[in-house]
Each structure stands twice: as structure tokens, then as C-alpha cells.
PDB file of C-alpha atoms in Angstrom:
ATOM      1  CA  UNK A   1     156.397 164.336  85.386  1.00 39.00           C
ATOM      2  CA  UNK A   2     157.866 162.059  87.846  1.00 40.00           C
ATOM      3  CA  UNK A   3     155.695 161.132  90.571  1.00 45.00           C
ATOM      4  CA  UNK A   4     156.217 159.947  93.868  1.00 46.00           C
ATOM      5  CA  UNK A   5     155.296 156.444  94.991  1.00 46.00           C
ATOM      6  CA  UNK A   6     151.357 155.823  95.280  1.00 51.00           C
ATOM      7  CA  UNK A   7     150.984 154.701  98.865  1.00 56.00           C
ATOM      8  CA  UNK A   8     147.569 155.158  99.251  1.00 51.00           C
ATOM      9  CA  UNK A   9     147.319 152.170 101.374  1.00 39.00           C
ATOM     10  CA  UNK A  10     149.941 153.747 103.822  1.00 41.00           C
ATOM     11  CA  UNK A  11     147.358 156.766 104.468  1.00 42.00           C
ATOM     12  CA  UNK A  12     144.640 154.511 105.116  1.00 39.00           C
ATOM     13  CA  UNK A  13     145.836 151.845 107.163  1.00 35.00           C
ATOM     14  CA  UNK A  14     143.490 150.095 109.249  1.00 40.00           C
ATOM     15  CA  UNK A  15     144.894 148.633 112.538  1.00 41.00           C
ATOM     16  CA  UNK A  16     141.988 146.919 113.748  1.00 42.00           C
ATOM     17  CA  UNK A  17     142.606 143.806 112.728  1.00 45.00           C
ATOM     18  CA  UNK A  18     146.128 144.141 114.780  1.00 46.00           C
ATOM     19  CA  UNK A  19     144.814 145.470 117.624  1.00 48.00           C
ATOM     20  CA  UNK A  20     141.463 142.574 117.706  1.00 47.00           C
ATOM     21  CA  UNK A  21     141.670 141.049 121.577  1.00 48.00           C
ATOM     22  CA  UNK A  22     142.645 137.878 121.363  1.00 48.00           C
ATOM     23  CA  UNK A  23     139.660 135.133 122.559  1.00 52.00           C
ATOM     24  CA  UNK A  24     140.203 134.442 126.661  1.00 49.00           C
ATOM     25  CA  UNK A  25     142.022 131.017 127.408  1.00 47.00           C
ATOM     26  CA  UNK A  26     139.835 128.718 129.020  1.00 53.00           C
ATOM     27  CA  UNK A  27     139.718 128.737 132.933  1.00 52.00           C
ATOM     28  CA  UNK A  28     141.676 126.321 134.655  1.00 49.00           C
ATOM     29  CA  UNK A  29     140.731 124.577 138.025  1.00 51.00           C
ATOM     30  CA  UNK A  30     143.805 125.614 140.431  1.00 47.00           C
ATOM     31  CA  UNK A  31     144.876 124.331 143.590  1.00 47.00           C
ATOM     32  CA  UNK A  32     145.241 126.585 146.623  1.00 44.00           C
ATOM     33  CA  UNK A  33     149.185 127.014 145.701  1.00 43.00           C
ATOM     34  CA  UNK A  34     147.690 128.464 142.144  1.00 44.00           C
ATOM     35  CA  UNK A  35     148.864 125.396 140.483  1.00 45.00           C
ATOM     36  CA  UNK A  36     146.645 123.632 137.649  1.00 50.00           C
ATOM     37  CA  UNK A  37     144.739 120.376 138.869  1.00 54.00           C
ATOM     38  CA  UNK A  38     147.102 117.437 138.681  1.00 54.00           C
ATOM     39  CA  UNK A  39     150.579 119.748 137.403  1.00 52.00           C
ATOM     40  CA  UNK A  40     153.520 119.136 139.274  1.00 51.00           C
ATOM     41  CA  UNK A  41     155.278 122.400 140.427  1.00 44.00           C
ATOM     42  CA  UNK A  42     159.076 122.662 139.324  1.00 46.00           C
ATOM     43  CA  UNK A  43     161.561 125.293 140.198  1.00 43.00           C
ATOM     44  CA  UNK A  44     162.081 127.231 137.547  1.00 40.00           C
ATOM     45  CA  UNK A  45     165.941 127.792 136.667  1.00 40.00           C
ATOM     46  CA  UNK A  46     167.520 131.243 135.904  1.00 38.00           C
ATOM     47  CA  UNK A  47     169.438 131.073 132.722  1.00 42.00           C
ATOM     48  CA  UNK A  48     170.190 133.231 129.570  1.00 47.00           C
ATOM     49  CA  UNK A  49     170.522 130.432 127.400  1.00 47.00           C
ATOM     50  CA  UNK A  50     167.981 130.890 124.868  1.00 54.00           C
ATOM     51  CA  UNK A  51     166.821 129.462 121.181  1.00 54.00           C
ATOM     52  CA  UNK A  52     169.220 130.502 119.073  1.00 50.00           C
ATOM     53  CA  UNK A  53     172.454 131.873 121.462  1.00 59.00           C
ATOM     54  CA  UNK A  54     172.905 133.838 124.753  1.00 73.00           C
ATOM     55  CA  UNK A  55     171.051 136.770 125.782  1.00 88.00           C
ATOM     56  CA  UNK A  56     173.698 140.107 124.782  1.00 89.00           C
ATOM     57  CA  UNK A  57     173.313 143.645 125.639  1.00 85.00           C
ATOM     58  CA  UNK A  58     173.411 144.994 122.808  1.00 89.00           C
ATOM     59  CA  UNK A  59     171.703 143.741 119.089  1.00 91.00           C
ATOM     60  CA  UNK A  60     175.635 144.130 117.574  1.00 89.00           C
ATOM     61  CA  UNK A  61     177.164 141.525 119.975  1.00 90.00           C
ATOM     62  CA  UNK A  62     174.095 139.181 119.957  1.00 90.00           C
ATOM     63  CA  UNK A  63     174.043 139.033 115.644  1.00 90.00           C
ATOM     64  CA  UNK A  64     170.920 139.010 113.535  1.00 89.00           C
ATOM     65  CA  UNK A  65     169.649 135.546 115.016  1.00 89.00           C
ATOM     66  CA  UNK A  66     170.359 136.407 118.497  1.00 92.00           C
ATOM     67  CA  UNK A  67     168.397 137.895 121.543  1.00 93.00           C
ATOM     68  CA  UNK A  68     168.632 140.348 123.718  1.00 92.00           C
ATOM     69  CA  UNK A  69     167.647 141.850 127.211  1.00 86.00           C
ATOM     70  CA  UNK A  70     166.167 145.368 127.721  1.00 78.00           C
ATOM     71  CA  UNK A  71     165.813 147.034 130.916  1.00 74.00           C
ATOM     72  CA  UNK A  72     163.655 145.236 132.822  1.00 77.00           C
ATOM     73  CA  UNK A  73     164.289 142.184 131.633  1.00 80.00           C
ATOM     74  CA  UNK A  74     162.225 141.456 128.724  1.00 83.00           C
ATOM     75  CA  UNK A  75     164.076 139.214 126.148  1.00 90.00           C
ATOM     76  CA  UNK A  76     163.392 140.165 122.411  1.00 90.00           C
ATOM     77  CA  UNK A  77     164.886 138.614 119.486  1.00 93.00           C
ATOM     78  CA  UNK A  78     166.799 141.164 117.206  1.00 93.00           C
ATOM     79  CA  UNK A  79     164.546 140.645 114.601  1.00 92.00           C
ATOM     80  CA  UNK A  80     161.653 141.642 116.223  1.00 93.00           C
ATOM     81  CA  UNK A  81     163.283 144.910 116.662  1.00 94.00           C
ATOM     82  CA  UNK A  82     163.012 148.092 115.034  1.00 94.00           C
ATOM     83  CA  UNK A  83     165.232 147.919 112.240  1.00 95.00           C
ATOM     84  CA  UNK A  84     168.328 149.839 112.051  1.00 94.00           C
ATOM     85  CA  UNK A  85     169.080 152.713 108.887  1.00 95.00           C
ATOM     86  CA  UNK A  86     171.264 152.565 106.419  1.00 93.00           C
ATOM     87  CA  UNK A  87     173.103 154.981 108.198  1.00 94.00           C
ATOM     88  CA  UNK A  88     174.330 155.043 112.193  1.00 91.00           C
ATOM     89  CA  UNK A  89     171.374 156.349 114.401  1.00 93.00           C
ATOM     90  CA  UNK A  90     168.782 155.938 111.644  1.00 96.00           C
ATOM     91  CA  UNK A  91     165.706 153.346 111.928  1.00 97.00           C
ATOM     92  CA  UNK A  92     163.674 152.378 109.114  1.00 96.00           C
ATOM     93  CA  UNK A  93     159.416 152.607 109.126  1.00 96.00           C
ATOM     94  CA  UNK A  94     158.234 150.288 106.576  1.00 93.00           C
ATOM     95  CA  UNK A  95     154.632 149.325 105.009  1.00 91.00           C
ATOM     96  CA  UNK A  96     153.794 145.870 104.327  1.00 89.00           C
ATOM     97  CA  UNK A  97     157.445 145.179 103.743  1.00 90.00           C
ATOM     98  CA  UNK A  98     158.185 147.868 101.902  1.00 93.00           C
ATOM     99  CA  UNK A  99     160.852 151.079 102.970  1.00 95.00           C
ATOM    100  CA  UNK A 100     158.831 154.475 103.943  1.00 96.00           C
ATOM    101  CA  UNK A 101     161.094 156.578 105.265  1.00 97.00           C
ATOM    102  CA  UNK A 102     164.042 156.378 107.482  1.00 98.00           C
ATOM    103  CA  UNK A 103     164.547 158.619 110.778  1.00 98.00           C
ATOM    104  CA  UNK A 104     166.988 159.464 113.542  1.00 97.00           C
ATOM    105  CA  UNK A 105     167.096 162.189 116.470  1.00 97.00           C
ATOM    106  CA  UNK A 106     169.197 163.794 118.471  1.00 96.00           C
ATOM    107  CA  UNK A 107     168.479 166.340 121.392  1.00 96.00           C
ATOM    108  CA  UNK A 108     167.368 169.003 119.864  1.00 96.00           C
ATOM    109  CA  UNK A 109     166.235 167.872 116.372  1.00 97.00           C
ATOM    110  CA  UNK A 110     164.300 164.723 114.730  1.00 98.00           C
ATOM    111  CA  UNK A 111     164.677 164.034 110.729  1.00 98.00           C
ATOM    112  CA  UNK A 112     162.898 162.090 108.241  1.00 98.00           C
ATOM    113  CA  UNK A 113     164.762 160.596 104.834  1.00 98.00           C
ATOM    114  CA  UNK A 114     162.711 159.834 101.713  1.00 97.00           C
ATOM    115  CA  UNK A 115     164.407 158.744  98.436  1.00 95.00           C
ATOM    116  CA  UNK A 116     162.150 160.122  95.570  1.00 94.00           C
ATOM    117  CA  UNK A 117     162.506 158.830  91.961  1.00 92.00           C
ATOM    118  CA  UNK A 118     164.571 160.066  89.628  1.00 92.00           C
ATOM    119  CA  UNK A 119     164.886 163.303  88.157  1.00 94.00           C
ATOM    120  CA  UNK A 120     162.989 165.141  91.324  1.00 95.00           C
ATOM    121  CA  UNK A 121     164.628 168.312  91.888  1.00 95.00           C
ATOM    122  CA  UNK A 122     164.109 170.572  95.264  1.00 95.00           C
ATOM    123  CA  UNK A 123     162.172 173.122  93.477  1.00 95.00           C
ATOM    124  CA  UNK A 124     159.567 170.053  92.425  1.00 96.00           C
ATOM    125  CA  UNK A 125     158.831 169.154  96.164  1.00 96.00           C
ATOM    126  CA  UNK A 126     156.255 170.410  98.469  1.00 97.00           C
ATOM    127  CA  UNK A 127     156.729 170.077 102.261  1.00 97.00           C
ATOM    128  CA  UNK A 128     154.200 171.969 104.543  1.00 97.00           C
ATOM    129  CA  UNK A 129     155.631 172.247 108.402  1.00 98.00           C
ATOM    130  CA  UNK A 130     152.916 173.423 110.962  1.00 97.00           C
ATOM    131  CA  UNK A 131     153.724 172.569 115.083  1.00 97.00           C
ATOM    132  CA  UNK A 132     152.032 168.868 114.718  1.00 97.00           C
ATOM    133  CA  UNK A 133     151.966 167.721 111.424  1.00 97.00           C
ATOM    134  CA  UNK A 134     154.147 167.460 108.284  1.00 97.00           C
ATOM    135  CA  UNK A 135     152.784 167.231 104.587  1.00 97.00           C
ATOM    136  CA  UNK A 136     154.946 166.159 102.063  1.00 97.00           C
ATOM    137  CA  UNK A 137     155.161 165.187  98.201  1.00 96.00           C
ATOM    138  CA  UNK A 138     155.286 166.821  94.516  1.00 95.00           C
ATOM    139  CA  UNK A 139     153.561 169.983  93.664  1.00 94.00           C
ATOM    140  CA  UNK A 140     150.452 169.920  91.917  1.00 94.00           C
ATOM    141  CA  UNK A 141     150.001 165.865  93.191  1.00 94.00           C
ATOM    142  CA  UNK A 142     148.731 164.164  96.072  1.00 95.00           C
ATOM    143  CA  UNK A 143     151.098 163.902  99.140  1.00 95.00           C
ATOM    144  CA  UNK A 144     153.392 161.124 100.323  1.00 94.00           C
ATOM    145  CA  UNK A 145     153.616 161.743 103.840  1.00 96.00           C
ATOM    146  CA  UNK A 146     150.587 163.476 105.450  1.00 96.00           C
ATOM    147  CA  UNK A 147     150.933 162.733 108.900  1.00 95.00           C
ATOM    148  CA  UNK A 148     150.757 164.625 112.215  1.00 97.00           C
ATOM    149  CA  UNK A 149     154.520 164.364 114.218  1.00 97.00           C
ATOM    150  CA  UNK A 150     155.504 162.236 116.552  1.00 96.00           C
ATOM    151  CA  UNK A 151     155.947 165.456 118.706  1.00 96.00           C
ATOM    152  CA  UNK A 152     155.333 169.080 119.095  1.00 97.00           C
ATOM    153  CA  UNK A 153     157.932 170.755 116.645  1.00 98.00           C
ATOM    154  CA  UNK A 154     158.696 174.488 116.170  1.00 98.00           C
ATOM    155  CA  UNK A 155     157.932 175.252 112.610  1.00 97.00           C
ATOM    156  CA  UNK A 156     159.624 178.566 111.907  1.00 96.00           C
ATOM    157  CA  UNK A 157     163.033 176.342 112.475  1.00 97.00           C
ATOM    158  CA  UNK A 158     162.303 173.176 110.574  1.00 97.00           C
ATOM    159  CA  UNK A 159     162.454 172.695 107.189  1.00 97.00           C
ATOM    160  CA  UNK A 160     163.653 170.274 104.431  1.00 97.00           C
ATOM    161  CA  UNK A 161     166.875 169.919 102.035  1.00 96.00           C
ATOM    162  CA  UNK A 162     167.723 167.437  99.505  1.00 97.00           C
ATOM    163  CA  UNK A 163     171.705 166.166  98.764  1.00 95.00           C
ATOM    164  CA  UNK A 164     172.477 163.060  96.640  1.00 94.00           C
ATOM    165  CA  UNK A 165     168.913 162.330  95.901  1.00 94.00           C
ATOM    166  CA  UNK A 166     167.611 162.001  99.244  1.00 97.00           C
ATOM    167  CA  UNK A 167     164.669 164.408 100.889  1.00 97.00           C
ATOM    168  CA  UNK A 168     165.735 164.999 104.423  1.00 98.00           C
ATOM    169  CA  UNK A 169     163.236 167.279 106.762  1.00 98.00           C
ATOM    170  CA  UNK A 170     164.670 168.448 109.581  1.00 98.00           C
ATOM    171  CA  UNK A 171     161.912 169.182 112.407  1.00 98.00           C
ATOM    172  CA  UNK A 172     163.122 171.189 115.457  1.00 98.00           C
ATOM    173  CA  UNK A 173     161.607 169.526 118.289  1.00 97.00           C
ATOM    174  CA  UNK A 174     159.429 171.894 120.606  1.00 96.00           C
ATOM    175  CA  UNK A 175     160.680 170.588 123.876  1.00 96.00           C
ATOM    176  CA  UNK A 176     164.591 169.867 123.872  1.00 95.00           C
ATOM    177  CA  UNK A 177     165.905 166.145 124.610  1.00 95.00           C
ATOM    178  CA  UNK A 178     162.317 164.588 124.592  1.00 96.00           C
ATOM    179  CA  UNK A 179     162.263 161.083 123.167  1.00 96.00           C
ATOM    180  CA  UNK A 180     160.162 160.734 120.077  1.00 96.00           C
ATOM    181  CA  UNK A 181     159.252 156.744 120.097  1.00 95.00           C
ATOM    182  CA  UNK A 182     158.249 157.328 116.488  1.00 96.00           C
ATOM    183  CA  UNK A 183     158.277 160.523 113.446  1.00 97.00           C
ATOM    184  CA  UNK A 184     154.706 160.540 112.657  1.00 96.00           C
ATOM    185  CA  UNK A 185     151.243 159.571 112.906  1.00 84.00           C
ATOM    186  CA  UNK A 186     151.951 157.367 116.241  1.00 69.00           C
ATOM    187  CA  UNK A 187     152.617 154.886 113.642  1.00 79.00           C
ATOM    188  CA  UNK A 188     155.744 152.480 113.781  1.00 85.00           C
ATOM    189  CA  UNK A 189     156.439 153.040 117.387  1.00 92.00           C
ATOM    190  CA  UNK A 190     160.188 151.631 118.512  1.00 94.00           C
ATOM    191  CA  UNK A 191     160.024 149.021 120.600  1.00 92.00           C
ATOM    192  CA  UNK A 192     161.380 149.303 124.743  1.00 92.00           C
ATOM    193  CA  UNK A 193     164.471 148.178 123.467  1.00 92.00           C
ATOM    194  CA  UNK A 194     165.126 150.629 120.819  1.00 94.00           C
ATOM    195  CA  UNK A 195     163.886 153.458 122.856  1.00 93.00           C
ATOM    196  CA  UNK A 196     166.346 152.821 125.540  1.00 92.00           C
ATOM    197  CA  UNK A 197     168.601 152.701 122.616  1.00 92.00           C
ATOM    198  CA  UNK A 198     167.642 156.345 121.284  1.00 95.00           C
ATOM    199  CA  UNK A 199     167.685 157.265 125.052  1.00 93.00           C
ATOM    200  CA  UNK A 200     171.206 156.182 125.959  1.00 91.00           C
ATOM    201  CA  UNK A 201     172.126 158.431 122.528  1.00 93.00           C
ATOM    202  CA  UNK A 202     170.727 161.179 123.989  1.00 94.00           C
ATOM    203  CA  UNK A 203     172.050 160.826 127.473  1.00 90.00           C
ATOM    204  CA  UNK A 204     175.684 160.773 125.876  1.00 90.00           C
ATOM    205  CA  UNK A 205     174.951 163.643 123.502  1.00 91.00           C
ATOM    206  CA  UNK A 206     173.362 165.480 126.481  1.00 90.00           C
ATOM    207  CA  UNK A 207     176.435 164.472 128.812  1.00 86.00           C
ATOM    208  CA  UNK A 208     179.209 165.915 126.119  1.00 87.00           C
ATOM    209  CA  UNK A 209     177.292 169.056 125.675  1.00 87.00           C
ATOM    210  CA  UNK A 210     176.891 170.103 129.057  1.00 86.00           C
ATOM    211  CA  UNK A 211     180.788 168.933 129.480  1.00 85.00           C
ATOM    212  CA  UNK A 212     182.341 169.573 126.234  1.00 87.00           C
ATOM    213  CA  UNK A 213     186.406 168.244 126.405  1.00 82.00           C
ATOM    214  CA  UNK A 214     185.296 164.525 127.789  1.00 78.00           C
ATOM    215  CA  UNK A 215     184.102 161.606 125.746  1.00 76.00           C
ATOM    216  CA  UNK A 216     181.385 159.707 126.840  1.00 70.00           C
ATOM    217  CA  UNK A 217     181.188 157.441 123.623  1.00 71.00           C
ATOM    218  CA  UNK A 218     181.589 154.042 125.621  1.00 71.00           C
ATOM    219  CA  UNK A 219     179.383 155.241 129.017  1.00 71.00           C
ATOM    220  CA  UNK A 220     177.231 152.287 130.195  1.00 75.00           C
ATOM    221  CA  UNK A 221     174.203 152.859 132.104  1.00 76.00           C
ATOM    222  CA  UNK A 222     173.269 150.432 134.853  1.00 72.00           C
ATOM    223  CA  UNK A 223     169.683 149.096 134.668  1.00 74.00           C
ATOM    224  CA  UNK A 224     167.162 151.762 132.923  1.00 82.00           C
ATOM    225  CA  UNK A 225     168.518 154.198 130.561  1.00 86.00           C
ATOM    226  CA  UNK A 226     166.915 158.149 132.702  1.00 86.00           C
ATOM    227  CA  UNK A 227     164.698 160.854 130.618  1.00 86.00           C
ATOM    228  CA  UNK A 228     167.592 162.963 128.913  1.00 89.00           C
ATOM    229  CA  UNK A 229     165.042 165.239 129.193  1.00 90.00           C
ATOM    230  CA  UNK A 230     164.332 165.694 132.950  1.00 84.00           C
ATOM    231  CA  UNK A 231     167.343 163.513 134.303  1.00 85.00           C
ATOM    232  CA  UNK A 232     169.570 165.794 136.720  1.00 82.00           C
ATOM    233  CA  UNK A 233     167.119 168.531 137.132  1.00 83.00           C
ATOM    234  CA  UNK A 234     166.597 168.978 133.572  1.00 82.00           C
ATOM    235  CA  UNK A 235     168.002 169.405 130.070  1.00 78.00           C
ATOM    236  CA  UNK A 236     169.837 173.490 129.916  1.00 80.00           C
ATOM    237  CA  UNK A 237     168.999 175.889 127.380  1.00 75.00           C
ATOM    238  CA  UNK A 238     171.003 178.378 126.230  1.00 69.00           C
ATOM    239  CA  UNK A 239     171.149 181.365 128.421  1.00 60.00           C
ATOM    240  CA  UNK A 240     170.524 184.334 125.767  1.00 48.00           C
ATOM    241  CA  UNK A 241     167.778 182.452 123.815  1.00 47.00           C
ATOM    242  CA  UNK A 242     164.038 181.544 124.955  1.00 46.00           C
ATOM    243  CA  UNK A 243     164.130 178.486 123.120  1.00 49.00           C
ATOM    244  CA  UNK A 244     167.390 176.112 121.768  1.00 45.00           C
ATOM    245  CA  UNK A 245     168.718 178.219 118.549  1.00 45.00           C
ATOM    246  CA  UNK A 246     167.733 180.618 116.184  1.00 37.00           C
ATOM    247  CA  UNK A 247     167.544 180.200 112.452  1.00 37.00           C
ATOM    248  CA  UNK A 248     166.339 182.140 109.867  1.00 37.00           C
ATOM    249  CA  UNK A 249     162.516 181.424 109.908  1.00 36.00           C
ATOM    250  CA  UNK A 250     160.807 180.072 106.767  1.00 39.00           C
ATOM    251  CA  UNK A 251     158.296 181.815 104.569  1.00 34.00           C
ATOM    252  CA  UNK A 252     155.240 182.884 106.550  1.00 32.00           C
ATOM    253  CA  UNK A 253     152.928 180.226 104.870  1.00 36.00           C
ATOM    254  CA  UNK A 254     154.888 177.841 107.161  1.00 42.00           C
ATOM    255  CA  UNK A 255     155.904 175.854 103.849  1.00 49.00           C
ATOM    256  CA  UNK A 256     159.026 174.526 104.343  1.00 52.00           C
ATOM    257  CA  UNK A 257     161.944 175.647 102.299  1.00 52.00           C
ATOM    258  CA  UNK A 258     164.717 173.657 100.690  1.00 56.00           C
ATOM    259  CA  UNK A 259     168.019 174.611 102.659  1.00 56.00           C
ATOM    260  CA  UNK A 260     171.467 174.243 102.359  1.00 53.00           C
ATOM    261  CA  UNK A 261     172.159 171.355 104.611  1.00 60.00           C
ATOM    262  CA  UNK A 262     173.581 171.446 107.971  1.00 56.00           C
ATOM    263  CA  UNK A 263     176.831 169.787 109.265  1.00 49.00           C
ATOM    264  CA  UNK A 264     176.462 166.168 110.065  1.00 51.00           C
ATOM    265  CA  UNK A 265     175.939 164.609 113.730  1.00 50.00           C
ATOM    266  CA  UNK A 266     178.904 162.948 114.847  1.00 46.00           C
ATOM    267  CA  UNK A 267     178.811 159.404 114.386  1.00 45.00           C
ATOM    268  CA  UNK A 268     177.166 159.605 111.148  1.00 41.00           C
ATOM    269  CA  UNK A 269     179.248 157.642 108.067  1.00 41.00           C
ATOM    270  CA  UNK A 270     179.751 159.818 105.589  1.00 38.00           C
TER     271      UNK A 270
END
């Protein structure tokens, strides 16, 4: 039987040698102006010339070897970034250089995207949904993913599909138009950037469905990108249900079942 990728490592990962303080820089005798013994101050110039190019709002205009400014004015190079998905919306996690999974979110929903090998059919796939975690992998073998969510999610409305060889879960997020800064297990988190990438997303999406009949594809936000969540006295729910939608709920185990999939976000390339 085909078996998913053994990424043991990926279940075990040890961040402490990321997250090891770095050594204290030796102290250095300052003047009463706070400048080092025998340094000449200079006035320092404002410029967004950088290595490489100019500083560009977005990580399209500045190109792969460019850099560019977030919020409150932090300059990052686009590589350093999270990396984008093969599809609009979508970022890629990745292990020691190697593709995980890919994700993307909207207000209401979060999904993950796992290409299994070939010949894996839905009825071969195992994917357990509880309010904070997701398992998932091939029956009978060891899981792939087996990671608590990067949020609280409402189980009875998530579940997973598979079209053109690609696993997608589809997690309904517990509180509607909170910004996940990663899928699972805390790991992978976006950087400021991205975030207020994924939140300027979310403020459009949140903006057209509260006015439906006006685009708001090309709205700029000046300075930091609000909460879509609690921006303007909150995100609305729909009046005649407690929470977002309502779906047919999965099996009582809570295993998620395979679905027929649901129409595409806009924006999404088909």
C-alpha cells in the first residue's frame, strides 16, 4: 500500500537550538550623549535605498531580490518572507527545505493542502477533527499531520475532500474573521508582513460582505492593516444562526468525512 511521506523528524522537531539566546555584546564605555568613547556622532539620513533596490509596498512590485516595508516600518527582504502557494492566497510551511503543506484563510474558514502519493484514494485517508487539533494520514499507518490548530475550530463543520490528487481540510474557524498567523502546532508562524497581508484579505472580504454590490479589490489601508475581527464594532453574524453557517455535521466520532468540495474563493486560479 502506498504510504504517506515518513516525516518523523517534522513531529519531533526540536527548536531549542533556534530559540538559544545569543551571548551579550560586550559593554561599551559611553559618553554622556550615549555615544561610544572616541565615535564621532553623524546624522543619520532617511532613505529607502537599500541593498538590492528600493523599499516597495508590496513583495509583487519589489521582485524576488527586493525589500519591503511593513507597518511600522520594519524593512524585510522578500525572501525572508513567508513564501507564497502555488495558488493566490495560499502560503507554503516547509521542513528543512522540504514542502509540508500549503494553507490559506478567509473569514470564516482556514484550509490545509497535502499532495499524497499516487494511487491514494479518499476512502484510504484518515483525518480526525476535534476543536484544537487535526490528525491526519492513511488508515491503519502512522499520521502525517498530528498537530493541534492554529485556532479554535468548530468540528461538526470541518472536514476534508480530495480533487485532482490533492487532500484539502477545510476547518471552520470557531471565532469568525480571527487571523490565524499559522495552521498548526504554532509552528511556521507568518511573519508581520504576511500577517498584515492575510489581514488586508480579510478586511476586503469582510468589507464586500457586509456591502455586497461594491468592489473593494484595490482598497489601500493607510499605516496598520485593523483586526477584521473587532474593527468597526465587530465582525456580523448572521441573524437566524448562533454561529456563521450550518452544514451537515460529520459522523459523531468527530472523524472527518471526505466531501464534495465547495465552490472556490474568489481570486483563486482555477
Amino acid at each position: 500500500m502506498s504510504r504517506l511521506a515518513d516525516y518523523s523528524k517534522f513531529d519531533n522537531l526540536d527548536d531549542s537550538d533556534d530559540d538559544a539566546p545569543a551571548p551579550a555584546p560586550p559593554q561599551q564605555k559611553l559618553d554622556p550623549q550615549g555615544i561610544p568613547e572616541g565615535a564621532q556622532y553623524t546624522k543619520p539620513t532617511m532613505t529607502n535605498e537599500v541593498k538590492g533596490g528600493n523599499v516597495a509596498r508590496t513583495r509583487e512590485a519589489a521582485g524576488p531580490d527586493g525589500h519591503v516595508m511593513d507597518a511600522k516600518g520594519g524593512v524585510r527582504s522578500v525572501g525572508s518572507l513567508t513564501p507564497k502557494g502555488s495558488e493566490v492566497g495560499r502560503y507554503q510551511f516547509k521542513h528543512e527545505g522540504r514542502l509540508i503543506y500549503e494553507w490559506d484563510q478567509s473569514l470564516e474558514d482556514v484550509n490545509i493542502y497535502v499532495k499524497p502519493p499516487p494511487g491514494v484514494t479518499p476512502d484510504m485517508i484518515d483525518c480526525k477533527l476535534t476543536p484544537s487539533h487535526l490528525r491526519l494520514g492513511l488508515r491503519g499507518n502512522p499520521p502525517f499531520l498530528d498537530e493541534p490548530t492554529g485556532g479554535p475550530i468548530v468540528a461538526k463543520e470541518s472536514h476534508f475532500y480530495m480533487v485532482d490528487g490533492e487532500i484539502t481540510v477545510a476547518m471552520s474557524k470557531m471565532r469568525k474573521g480571527e487571523t490565524w498567523g499559522t495552521a498548526l502546532g504554532g509552528r511556521g508562524q507568518v511573519d508581520p508582513f504576511t500577517r498584515q497581508e492575510i489581514q488586508r484579505e480579510l478586511m476586503i472580504e469582510r468589507f464586500q460582505e457586509e456591502h455586497p454590490g461594491f468592489d473593494f479589490r484595490s482598497a489601500e489601508f493607510n499605516g496598520q492593516v485593523p483586526d477584521p475581527r473587532a474593527f468597526m464594532g465587530g465582525v456580523k453574524y448572521p441573524q437566524q444562526s448562533t454561529h456563521h453557517r450550518s452544514i451537515t455535521p460529520v459522523a459523531a466520532s468527530g472523524r472527518g468525512a471526505a466531501r464534495r468540495p465547495p465552490p472556490r474563493r474568489r481570486g483563486r486560479r482555477g
